[in-house]
Amino acid sequence: MLRALLAASLWMAAATPAVASEVANYLIRHVSVVDVASGTVTPDQSVAISGDRIGGVGPDKLMSMRFLGTRQIDATGKFVMPGLWDMHMHFGGGPELIEENKNLLPLYVAYGVTTVRDCAADISPSVLEWRAAVARGHLLGPRIFTSGPKLEGYKPLWKGTIEVGTPTEVNAALDRLKAMKVDFVKITDNTLKPDIFLYAVREAKRRGLKTSAHTPYALTIVQAADAGLSSVEHVDYLIKAGSPKEAEIGADYVAGKLTYGEASDAFVDTFDRSYAAGVYREMAKRHIAVTPTLNMGRILAYLDQEDHSKDPALAYIGPGLRKTYDWRVERAAMATPEQIAARHKEYELSKQVMPMLVAAGIPILAGTDAGYLNSFNYPGQGIHDELERYVEAGLTPQQALASATITGPAFLGYSDRYGAVEPGKATDLLILNANPLKDIRATRDIWSVVLKGKWLDRAALDRLLSDAKAKASH
Ligand SMILES: [Zn+2]
């Protein structure tokens, strides 16, 4: 109905531009539009919200005539930008935590996260249901992209995976994932054999599926990129890629001469900046993206110094999910002083890697790793923490914002719908009290969120937060 009205009014506008007015649900007036791609701001604009698409953007004077009679919202002094994408999070923790996971959906929205990419866990059937329900408008939450269950080797540490050890099993797994209509394939390396890893990456690519992975230590990152891997998850793998001894250390690990931890430390100790820069350029040529999850690395590295027990965001996390945090905390508590020092060193090196990735032209996908297990890495708030870490590491606010608004849609093939405040793009928007290009912390200062055309003002967002708190308290 709305579409028909729009089409009719557009036709009329074309025929008699001086008198006809166009139809939109509402008009956001006098707002500064943040163009993330160019890093510029255009003041005193008006944005027409027409259902799930932007009906028009332009100088307020012209737009208010064009959309005469439309409900108006004065956004003087505010900044509008695309909603944030968290490109690496997890719904999971077992069937008894399904409700707690579901309760996180509105929490993401309250923090301005309008899209999430679920990177696999153990409650995929529910995630697929939520993806459909959100798309139909039956459930309030960010748009969900999901890998479904991930591919792993036999008997891995992780739950809810599809175990594969032969090409035939990989084929069957990919058939199953395709039937589930997953948005990409997640592969991890806990027990997966390197040749099967490479086969899975190549075969997924042949079937038109993107792959995101933890790469086996037996392979170099460039080998994985050559096979067609679409994205490397976690910045530690970029440290590995930046060691001239990457293959040698990997072989020692496979031969049992080094433990996983010792191999990780050896990659850090042998990292070489100029060698790394060359490898990153090779990766960029192969169009591989990186999801650094930098803040996760920082949280884990400094668990020895930081007490998170009073974090205000804990109030939004249900008791079952909070319990899953213990695993990492307990593991961290067992670390020796040498191991703690090595973790700090690795994090500081991760920070140095960030601007090198950007300089090489590798797309950065902002992702948190929030969900279960990953302690104190909070759904919603986490993406703001992640972007702040990027700027601390030397990225500009524009580069940080691009990683949470432009590269995600490009990775998943949705650049035509997302990534800018432009006519025809999705009405998933973040409206801020301050300019995020000047200070990245402005993304936390949310005035309103538009989700698929639905206007959520500060009071509505605060209600989502208090609901999330109430649900998490019992
Ligand atoms: Zn993860």
PDB file of N, CA and C in Angstrom, residues 48-138:
ATOM      1  N   ALA A  48      13.942  11.713   4.912  1.00  0.00           N
ATOM      2  CA  ALA A  48      12.576  11.174   4.878  1.00  0.00           C
ATOM      3  C   ALA A  48      12.619   9.672   5.110  1.00  0.00           C
ATOM      4  N   ILE A  49      11.850   9.228   6.101  1.00  0.00           N
ATOM      5  CA  ILE A  49      11.774   7.806   6.422  1.00  0.00           C
ATOM      6  C   ILE A  49      10.516   7.236   5.782  1.00  0.00           C
ATOM      7  N   SER A  50      10.683   6.371   4.819  1.00  0.00           N
ATOM      8  CA  SER A  50       9.543   5.765   4.110  1.00  0.00           C
ATOM      9  C   SER A  50       9.589   4.255   4.330  1.00  0.00           C
ATOM     10  N   GLY A  51       8.988   3.809   5.424  1.00  0.00           N
ATOM     11  CA  GLY A  51       9.038   2.379   5.735  1.00  0.00           C
ATOM     12  C   GLY A  51      10.470   1.939   5.955  1.00  0.00           C
ATOM     13  N   ASP A  52      10.863   0.854   5.280  1.00  0.00           N
ATOM     14  CA  ASP A  52      12.214   0.336   5.529  1.00  0.00           C
ATOM     15  C   ASP A  52      13.254   0.933   4.578  1.00  0.00           C
ATOM     16  N   ARG A  53      12.869   1.994   3.865  1.00  0.00           N
ATOM     17  CA  ARG A  53      13.863   2.649   3.007  1.00  0.00           C
ATOM     18  C   ARG A  53      13.865   4.166   3.203  1.00  0.00           C
ATOM     19  N   ILE A  54      15.017   4.748   2.924  1.00  0.00           N
ATOM     20  CA  ILE A  54      15.121   6.206   3.010  1.00  0.00           C
ATOM     21  C   ILE A  54      14.484   6.789   1.753  1.00  0.00           C
ATOM     22  N   GLY A  55      13.466   7.627   1.962  1.00  0.00           N
ATOM     23  CA  GLY A  55      12.714   8.177   0.826  1.00  0.00           C
ATOM     24  C   GLY A  55      13.408   9.367   0.194  1.00  0.00           C
ATOM     25  N   GLY A  56      14.280  10.017   0.927  1.00  0.00           N
ATOM     26  CA  GLY A  56      14.990  11.177   0.386  1.00  0.00           C
ATOM     27  C   GLY A  56      15.886  11.794   1.429  1.00  0.00           C
ATOM     28  N   VAL A  57      16.936  12.450   0.977  1.00  0.00           N
ATOM     29  CA  VAL A  57      17.847  13.187   1.854  1.00  0.00           C
ATOM     30  C   VAL A  57      18.214  14.465   1.120  1.00  0.00           C
ATOM     31  N   GLY A  58      18.169  15.583   1.804  1.00  0.00           N
ATOM     32  CA  GLY A  58      18.555  16.816   1.126  1.00  0.00           C
ATOM     33  C   GLY A  58      18.461  18.004   2.058  1.00  0.00           C
ATOM     34  N   PRO A  59      18.776  19.202   1.534  1.00  0.00           N
ATOM     35  CA  PRO A  59      18.685  20.410   2.353  1.00  0.00           C
ATOM     36  C   PRO A  59      17.280  20.545   2.940  1.00  0.00           C
ATOM     37  N   ASP A  60      17.218  20.943   4.184  1.00  0.00           N
ATOM     38  CA  ASP A  60      15.920  20.963   4.873  1.00  0.00           C
ATOM     39  C   ASP A  60      14.868  21.784   4.133  1.00  0.00           C
ATOM     40  N   LYS A  61      15.257  22.926   3.606  1.00  0.00           N
ATOM     41  CA  LYS A  61      14.268  23.800   2.942  1.00  0.00           C
ATOM     42  C   LYS A  61      13.563  23.071   1.804  1.00  0.00           C
ATOM     43  N   LEU A  62      14.341  22.398   0.960  1.00  0.00           N
ATOM     44  CA  LEU A  62      13.762  21.688  -0.187  1.00  0.00           C
ATOM     45  C   LEU A  62      12.947  20.486   0.265  1.00  0.00           C
ATOM     46  N   MET A  63      13.516  19.747   1.207  1.00  0.00           N
ATOM     47  CA  MET A  63      12.858  18.511   1.654  1.00  0.00           C
ATOM     48  C   MET A  63      11.538  18.809   2.349  1.00  0.00           C
ATOM     49  N   SER A  64      11.478  19.889   3.138  1.00  0.00           N
ATOM     50  CA  SER A  64      10.234  20.157   3.865  1.00  0.00           C
ATOM     51  C   SER A  64       9.122  20.564   2.897  1.00  0.00           C
ATOM     52  N   MET A  65       9.498  21.094   1.721  1.00  0.00           N
ATOM     53  CA  MET A  65       8.469  21.362   0.713  1.00  0.00           C
ATOM     54  C   MET A  65       8.078  20.077  -0.004  1.00  0.00           C
ATOM     55  N   ARG A  66       9.089  19.282  -0.300  1.00  0.00           N
ATOM     56  CA  ARG A  66       8.830  18.033  -1.024  1.00  0.00           C
ATOM     57  C   ARG A  66       7.937  17.089  -0.220  1.00  0.00           C
ATOM     58  N   PHE A  67       8.167  17.059   1.086  1.00  0.00           N
ATOM     59  CA  PHE A  67       7.395  16.136   1.930  1.00  0.00           C
ATOM     60  C   PHE A  67       6.409  16.901   2.817  1.00  0.00           C
ATOM     61  N   LEU A  68       5.741  17.847   2.228  1.00  0.00           N
ATOM     62  CA  LEU A  68       4.775  18.684   2.936  1.00  0.00           C
ATOM     63  C   LEU A  68       3.716  17.814   3.627  1.00  0.00           C
ATOM     64  N   GLY A  69       3.409  18.133   4.865  1.00  0.00           N
ATOM     65  CA  GLY A  69       2.340  17.402   5.548  1.00  0.00           C
ATOM     66  C   GLY A  69       2.793  16.142   6.245  1.00  0.00           C
ATOM     67  N   THR A  70       4.071  15.794   6.096  1.00  0.00           N
ATOM     68  CA  THR A  70       4.583  14.586   6.745  1.00  0.00           C
ATOM     69  C   THR A  70       4.921  14.896   8.211  1.00  0.00           C
ATOM     70  N   ARG A  71       4.725  13.927   9.083  1.00  0.00           N
ATOM     71  CA  ARG A  71       5.086  14.096  10.502  1.00  0.00           C
ATOM     72  C   ARG A  71       6.568  14.483  10.622  1.00  0.00           C
ATOM     73  N   GLN A  72       6.849  15.455  11.464  1.00  0.00           N
ATOM     74  CA  GLN A  72       8.208  15.993  11.506  1.00  0.00           C
ATOM     75  C   GLN A  72       8.866  15.803  12.869  1.00  0.00           C
ATOM     76  N   ILE A  73      10.147  15.545  12.835  1.00  0.00           N
ATOM     77  CA  ILE A  73      10.919  15.422  14.073  1.00  0.00           C
ATOM     78  C   ILE A  73      12.088  16.391  13.968  1.00  0.00           C
ATOM     79  N   ASP A  74      12.174  17.309  14.910  1.00  0.00           N
ATOM     80  CA  ASP A  74      13.264  18.290  14.868  1.00  0.00           C
ATOM     81  C   ASP A  74      14.524  17.676  15.481  1.00  0.00           C
ATOM     82  N   ALA A  75      15.558  17.566  14.665  1.00  0.00           N
ATOM     83  CA  ALA A  75      16.818  16.970  15.141  1.00  0.00           C
ATOM     84  C   ALA A  75      17.959  17.995  15.066  1.00  0.00           C
ATOM     85  N   THR A  76      17.644  19.229  15.348  1.00  0.00           N
ATOM     86  CA  THR A  76      18.661  20.280  15.355  1.00  0.00           C
ATOM     87  C   THR A  76      19.793  19.912  16.316  1.00  0.00           C
ATOM     88  N   GLY A  77      21.019  20.035  15.845  1.00  0.00           N
ATOM     89  CA  GLY A  77      22.186  19.741  16.696  1.00  0.00           C
ATOM     90  C   GLY A  77      22.543  18.263  16.765  1.00  0.00           C
ATOM     91  N   LYS A  78      21.769  17.408  16.075  1.00  0.00           N
ATOM     92  CA  LYS A  78      22.037  15.959  16.126  1.00  0.00           C
ATOM     93  C   LYS A  78      22.754  15.492  14.847  1.00  0.00           C
ATOM     94  N   PHE A  79      23.318  14.289  14.938  1.00  0.00           N
ATOM     95  CA  PHE A  79      24.088  13.713  13.822  1.00  0.00           C
ATOM     96  C   PHE A  79      23.515  12.341  13.472  1.00  0.00           C
ATOM     97  N   VAL A  80      23.182  12.162  12.199  1.00  0.00           N
ATOM     98  CA  VAL A  80      22.631  10.861  11.793  1.00  0.00           C
ATOM     99  C   VAL A  80      23.669  10.086  10.983  1.00  0.00           C
ATOM    100  N   MET A  81      23.770   8.802  11.302  1.00  0.00           N
ATOM    101  CA  MET A  81      24.700   7.908  10.592  1.00  0.00           C
ATOM    102  C   MET A  81      24.038   6.533  10.477  1.00  0.00           C
ATOM    103  N   PRO A  82      24.583   5.635   9.647  1.00  0.00           N
ATOM    104  CA  PRO A  82      24.004   4.297   9.583  1.00  0.00           C
ATOM    105  C   PRO A  82      24.110   3.573  10.927  1.00  0.00           C
ATOM    106  N   GLY A  83      23.172   2.680  11.208  1.00  0.00           N
ATOM    107  CA  GLY A  83      23.232   1.861  12.416  1.00  0.00           C
ATOM    108  C   GLY A  83      24.490   0.999  12.409  1.00  0.00           C
ATOM    109  N   LEU A  84      24.902   0.561  13.607  1.00  0.00           N
ATOM    110  CA  LEU A  84      26.169  -0.180  13.734  1.00  0.00           C
ATOM    111  C   LEU A  84      25.972  -1.675  13.454  1.00  0.00           C
ATOM    112  N   TRP A  85      26.987  -2.277  12.876  1.00  0.00           N
ATOM    113  CA  TRP A  85      27.003  -3.731  12.622  1.00  0.00           C
ATOM    114  C   TRP A  85      28.049  -4.362  13.527  1.00  0.00           C
ATOM    115  N   ASP A  86      27.631  -5.339  14.318  1.00  0.00           N
ATOM    116  CA  ASP A  86      28.584  -6.143  15.084  1.00  0.00           C
ATOM    117  C   ASP A  86      28.835  -7.410  14.264  1.00  0.00           C
ATOM    118  N   MET A  87      29.993  -7.471  13.640  1.00  0.00           N
ATOM    119  CA  MET A  87      30.283  -8.535  12.672  1.00  0.00           C
ATOM    120  C   MET A  87      30.861  -9.816  13.280  1.00  0.00           C
ATOM    121  N   HIS A  88      30.914  -9.862  14.611  1.00  0.00           N
ATOM    122  CA  HIS A  88      31.348 -11.133  15.219  1.00  0.00           C
ATOM    123  C   HIS A  88      30.767 -11.194  16.620  1.00  0.00           C
ATOM    124  N   MET A  89      29.681 -11.902  16.758  1.00  0.00           N
ATOM    125  CA  MET A  89      29.104 -12.150  18.083  1.00  0.00           C
ATOM    126  C   MET A  89      28.577 -13.577  18.064  1.00  0.00           C
ATOM    127  N   HIS A  90      28.154 -14.045  19.238  1.00  0.00           N
ATOM    128  CA  HIS A  90      27.649 -15.423  19.320  1.00  0.00           C
ATOM    129  C   HIS A  90      26.355 -15.463  20.123  1.00  0.00           C
ATOM    130  N   PHE A  91      25.371 -16.170  19.576  1.00  0.00           N
ATOM    131  CA  PHE A  91      24.233 -16.583  20.387  1.00  0.00           C
ATOM    132  C   PHE A  91      24.558 -18.017  20.795  1.00  0.00           C
ATOM    133  N   GLY A  92      24.564 -18.294  22.091  1.00  0.00           N
ATOM    134  CA  GLY A  92      24.881 -19.671  22.469  1.00  0.00           C
ATOM    135  C   GLY A  92      24.967 -19.878  23.963  1.00  0.00           C
ATOM    136  N   GLY A  93      25.416 -21.060  24.329  1.00  0.00           N
ATOM    137  CA  GLY A  93      25.577 -21.404  25.735  1.00  0.00           C
ATOM    138  C   GLY A  93      24.670 -22.550  26.161  1.00  0.00           C
ATOM    139  N   GLY A  94      24.021 -23.173  25.181  1.00  0.00           N
ATOM    140  CA  GLY A  94      23.195 -24.341  25.510  1.00  0.00           C
ATOM    141  C   GLY A  94      21.712 -24.038  25.503  1.00  0.00           C
ATOM    142  N   PRO A  95      20.878 -25.089  25.366  1.00  0.00           N
ATOM    143  CA  PRO A  95      19.426 -24.903  25.227  1.00  0.00           C
ATOM    144  C   PRO A  95      18.786 -24.176  26.414  1.00  0.00           C
ATOM    145  N   GLU A  96      19.380 -24.345  27.603  1.00  0.00           N
ATOM    146  CA  GLU A  96      18.765 -23.679  28.767  1.00  0.00           C
ATOM    147  C   GLU A  96      18.983 -22.165  28.754  1.00  0.00           C
ATOM    148  N   LEU A  97      19.855 -21.679  27.860  1.00  0.00           N
ATOM    149  CA  LEU A  97      20.103 -20.233  27.794  1.00  0.00           C
ATOM    150  C   LEU A  97      19.447 -19.560  26.580  1.00  0.00           C
ATOM    151  N   ILE A  98      18.545 -20.281  25.908  1.00  0.00           N
ATOM    152  CA  ILE A  98      17.912 -19.720  24.705  1.00  0.00           C
ATOM    153  C   ILE A  98      17.170 -18.418  25.040  1.00  0.00           C
ATOM    154  N   GLU A  99      16.390 -18.427  26.129  1.00  0.00           N
ATOM    155  CA  GLU A  99      15.628 -17.219  26.477  1.00  0.00           C
ATOM    156  C   GLU A  99      16.562 -16.056  26.801  1.00  0.00           C
ATOM    157  N   GLU A 100      17.624 -16.332  27.551  1.00  0.00           N
ATOM    158  CA  GLU A 100      18.577 -15.260  27.897  1.00  0.00           C
ATOM    159  C   GLU A 100      19.213 -14.665  26.649  1.00  0.00           C
ATOM    160  N   ASN A 101      19.498 -15.518  25.680  1.00  0.00           N
ATOM    161  CA  ASN A 101      20.056 -15.024  24.414  1.00  0.00           C
ATOM    162  C   ASN A 101      19.038 -14.160  23.677  1.00  0.00           C
ATOM    163  N   LYS A 102      17.803 -14.640  23.663  1.00  0.00           N
ATOM    164  CA  LYS A 102      16.746 -13.894  22.963  1.00  0.00           C
ATOM    165  C   LYS A 102      16.544 -12.509  23.587  1.00  0.00           C
ATOM    166  N   ASN A 103      16.697 -12.446  24.910  1.00  0.00           N
ATOM    167  CA  ASN A 103      16.536 -11.171  25.609  1.00  0.00           C
ATOM    168  C   ASN A 103      17.595 -10.143  25.221  1.00  0.00           C
ATOM    169  N   LEU A 104      18.680 -10.609  24.607  1.00  0.00           N
ATOM    170  CA  LEU A 104      19.749  -9.683  24.210  1.00  0.00           C
ATOM    171  C   LEU A 104      19.389  -8.904  22.941  1.00  0.00           C
ATOM    172  N   LEU A 105      18.403  -9.397  22.191  1.00  0.00           N
ATOM    173  CA  LEU A 105      18.092  -8.752  20.901  1.00  0.00           C
ATOM    174  C   LEU A 105      17.736  -7.272  21.082  1.00  0.00           C
ATOM    175  N   PRO A 106      16.759  -6.940  21.951  1.00  0.00           N
ATOM    176  CA  PRO A 106      16.453  -5.513  22.128  1.00  0.00           C
ATOM    177  C   PRO A 106      17.612  -4.736  22.748  1.00  0.00           C
ATOM    178  N   LEU A 107      18.446  -5.426  23.527  1.00  0.00           N
ATOM    179  CA  LEU A 107      19.604  -4.761  24.143  1.00  0.00           C
ATOM    180  C   LEU A 107      20.549  -4.240  23.053  1.00  0.00           C
ATOM    181  N   TYR A 108      20.783  -5.054  22.047  1.00  0.00           N
ATOM    182  CA  TYR A 108      21.622  -4.609  20.920  1.00  0.00           C
ATOM    183  C   TYR A 108      21.053  -3.329  20.312  1.00  0.00           C
ATOM    184  N   VAL A 109      19.738  -3.339  20.089  1.00  0.00           N
ATOM    185  CA  VAL A 109      19.093  -2.177  19.465  1.00  0.00           C
ATOM    186  C   VAL A 109      19.270  -0.940  20.341  1.00  0.00           C
ATOM    187  N   ALA A 110      19.112  -1.110  21.660  1.00  0.00           N
ATOM    188  CA  ALA A 110      19.244   0.025  22.583  1.00  0.00           C
ATOM    189  C   ALA A 110      20.626   0.669  22.481  1.00  0.00           C
ATOM    190  N   TYR A 111      21.608  -0.108  22.068  1.00  0.00           N
ATOM    191  CA  TYR A 111      22.974   0.417  21.898  1.00  0.00           C
ATOM    192  C   TYR A 111      23.269   0.837  20.452  1.00  0.00           C
ATOM    193  N   GLY A 112      22.242   0.870  19.631  1.00  0.00           N
ATOM    194  CA  GLY A 112      22.441   1.337  18.250  1.00  0.00           C
ATOM    195  C   GLY A 112      22.967   0.291  17.293  1.00  0.00           C
ATOM    196  N   VAL A 113      22.971  -0.977  17.730  1.00  0.00           N
ATOM    197  CA  VAL A 113      23.424  -2.064  16.856  1.00  0.00           C
ATOM    198  C   VAL A 113      22.207  -2.574  16.083  1.00  0.00           C
ATOM    199  N   THR A 114      22.191  -2.344  14.772  1.00  0.00           N
ATOM    200  CA  THR A 114      21.020  -2.692  13.964  1.00  0.00           C
ATOM    201  C   THR A 114      21.237  -3.965  13.145  1.00  0.00           C
ATOM    202  N   THR A 115      22.475  -4.476  13.153  1.00  0.00           N
ATOM    203  CA  THR A 115      22.764  -5.752  12.486  1.00  0.00           C
ATOM    204  C   THR A 115      23.820  -6.500  13.287  1.00  0.00           C
ATOM    205  N   VAL A 116      23.638  -7.823  13.407  1.00  0.00           N
ATOM    206  CA  VAL A 116      24.674  -8.652  14.031  1.00  0.00           C
ATOM    207  C   VAL A 116      24.999  -9.823  13.113  1.00  0.00           C
ATOM    208  N   ARG A 117      26.252 -10.265  13.199  1.00  0.00           N
ATOM    209  CA  ARG A 117      26.655 -11.479  12.477  1.00  0.00           C
ATOM    210  C   ARG A 117      27.011 -12.528  13.528  1.00  0.00           C
ATOM    211  N   ASP A 118      26.166 -13.538  13.631  1.00  0.00           N
ATOM    212  CA  ASP A 118      26.360 -14.614  14.611  1.00  0.00           C
ATOM    213  C   ASP A 118      27.367 -15.608  14.034  1.00  0.00           C
ATOM    214  N   CYS A 119      28.486 -15.747  14.743  1.00  0.00           N
ATOM    215  CA  CYS A 119      29.588 -16.581  14.232  1.00  0.00           C
ATOM    216  C   CYS A 119      29.582 -17.979  14.833  1.00  0.00           C
ATOM    217  N   ALA A 120      28.413 -18.555  14.966  1.00  0.00           N
ATOM    218  CA  ALA A 120      28.234 -19.960  15.344  1.00  0.00           C
ATOM    219  C   ALA A 120      28.316 -20.242  16.832  1.00  0.00           C
ATOM    220  N   ALA A 121      27.457 -21.165  17.243  1.00  0.00           N
ATOM    221  CA  ALA A 121      27.513 -21.730  18.593  1.00  0.00           C
ATOM    222  C   ALA A 121      26.570 -22.923  18.601  1.00  0.00           C
ATOM    223  N   ASP A 122      25.856 -23.090  19.710  1.00  0.00           N
ATOM    224  CA  ASP A 122      25.114 -24.341  19.873  1.00  0.00           C
ATOM    225  C   ASP A 122      23.597 -24.184  19.942  1.00  0.00           C
ATOM    226  N   ILE A 123      23.060 -23.034  19.499  1.00  0.00           N
ATOM    227  CA  ILE A 123      21.595 -22.893  19.498  1.00  0.00           C
ATOM    228  C   ILE A 123      21.105 -22.400  18.129  1.00  0.00           C
ATOM    229  N   SER A 124      21.738 -22.932  17.076  1.00  0.00           N
ATOM    230  CA  SER A 124      21.430 -22.447  15.722  1.00  0.00           C
ATOM    231  C   SER A 124      19.949 -22.484  15.331  1.00  0.00           C
ATOM    232  N   PRO A 125      19.190 -23.551  15.677  1.00  0.00           N
ATOM    233  CA  PRO A 125      17.776 -23.540  15.263  1.00  0.00           C
ATOM    234  C   PRO A 125      17.029 -22.306  15.777  1.00  0.00           C
ATOM    235  N   SER A 126      17.320 -21.898  17.016  1.00  0.00           N
ATOM    236  CA  SER A 126      16.660 -20.699  17.561  1.00  0.00           C
ATOM    237  C   SER A 126      17.120 -19.449  16.821  1.00  0.00           C
ATOM    238  N   VAL A 127      18.410 -19.372  16.543  1.00  0.00           N
ATOM    239  CA  VAL A 127      18.935 -18.183  15.846  1.00  0.00           C
ATOM    240  C   VAL A 127      18.279 -18.044  14.468  1.00  0.00           C
ATOM    241  N   LEU A 128      18.111 -19.173  13.792  1.00  0.00           N
ATOM    242  CA  LEU A 128      17.479 -19.124  12.473  1.00  0.00           C
ATOM    243  C   LEU A 128      16.016 -18.667  12.587  1.00  0.00           C
ATOM    244  N   GLU A 129      15.338 -19.103  13.648  1.00  0.00           N
ATOM    245  CA  GLU A 129      13.955 -18.634  13.884  1.00  0.00           C
ATOM    246  C   GLU A 129      13.928 -17.133  14.122  1.00  0.00           C
ATOM    247  N   TRP A 130      14.859 -16.652  14.959  1.00  0.00           N
ATOM    248  CA  TRP A 130      14.898 -15.208  15.265  1.00  0.00           C
ATOM    249  C   TRP A 130      15.211 -14.405  14.018  1.00  0.00           C
ATOM    250  N   ARG A 131      16.119 -14.931  13.187  1.00  0.00           N
ATOM    251  CA  ARG A 131      16.467 -14.225  11.950  1.00  0.00           C
ATOM    252  C   ARG A 131      15.201 -13.987  11.122  1.00  0.00           C
ATOM    253  N   ALA A 132      14.378 -15.037  11.010  1.00  0.00           N
ATOM    254  CA  ALA A 132      13.146 -14.920  10.218  1.00  0.00           C
ATOM    255  C   ALA A 132      12.143 -13.989  10.899  1.00  0.00           C
ATOM    256  N   ALA A 133      12.020 -14.116  12.226  1.00  0.00           N
ATOM    257  CA  ALA A 133      11.030 -13.306  12.950  1.00  0.00           C
ATOM    258  C   ALA A 133      11.390 -11.822  12.912  1.00  0.00           C
ATOM    259  N   VAL A 134      12.678 -11.513  13.033  1.00  0.00           N
ATOM    260  CA  VAL A 134      13.121 -10.106  12.947  1.00  0.00           C
ATOM    261  C   VAL A 134      12.832  -9.585  11.533  1.00  0.00           C
ATOM    262  N   ALA A 135      13.140 -10.399  10.534  1.00  0.00           N
ATOM    263  CA  ALA A 135      12.943  -9.966   9.141  1.00  0.00           C
ATOM    264  C   ALA A 135      11.470  -9.679   8.852  1.00  0.00           C
ATOM    265  N   ARG A 136      10.588 -10.465   9.467  1.00  0.00           N
ATOM    266  CA  ARG A 136       9.151 -10.258   9.253  1.00  0.00           C
ATOM    267  C   ARG A 136       8.580  -9.144  10.121  1.00  0.00           C
ATOM    268  N   GLY A 137       9.386  -8.638  11.045  1.00  0.00           N
ATOM    269  CA  GLY A 137       8.911  -7.579  11.928  1.00  0.00           C
ATOM    270  C   GLY A 137       8.133  -8.105  13.122  1.00  0.00           C
ATOM    271  N   HIS A 138       8.253  -9.406  13.409  1.00  0.00           N
ATOM    272  CA  HIS A 138       7.538  -9.995  14.550  1.00  0.00           C
ATOM    273  C   HIS A 138       8.350  -9.959  15.833  1.00  0.00           C
TER     274      HIS A 138
END
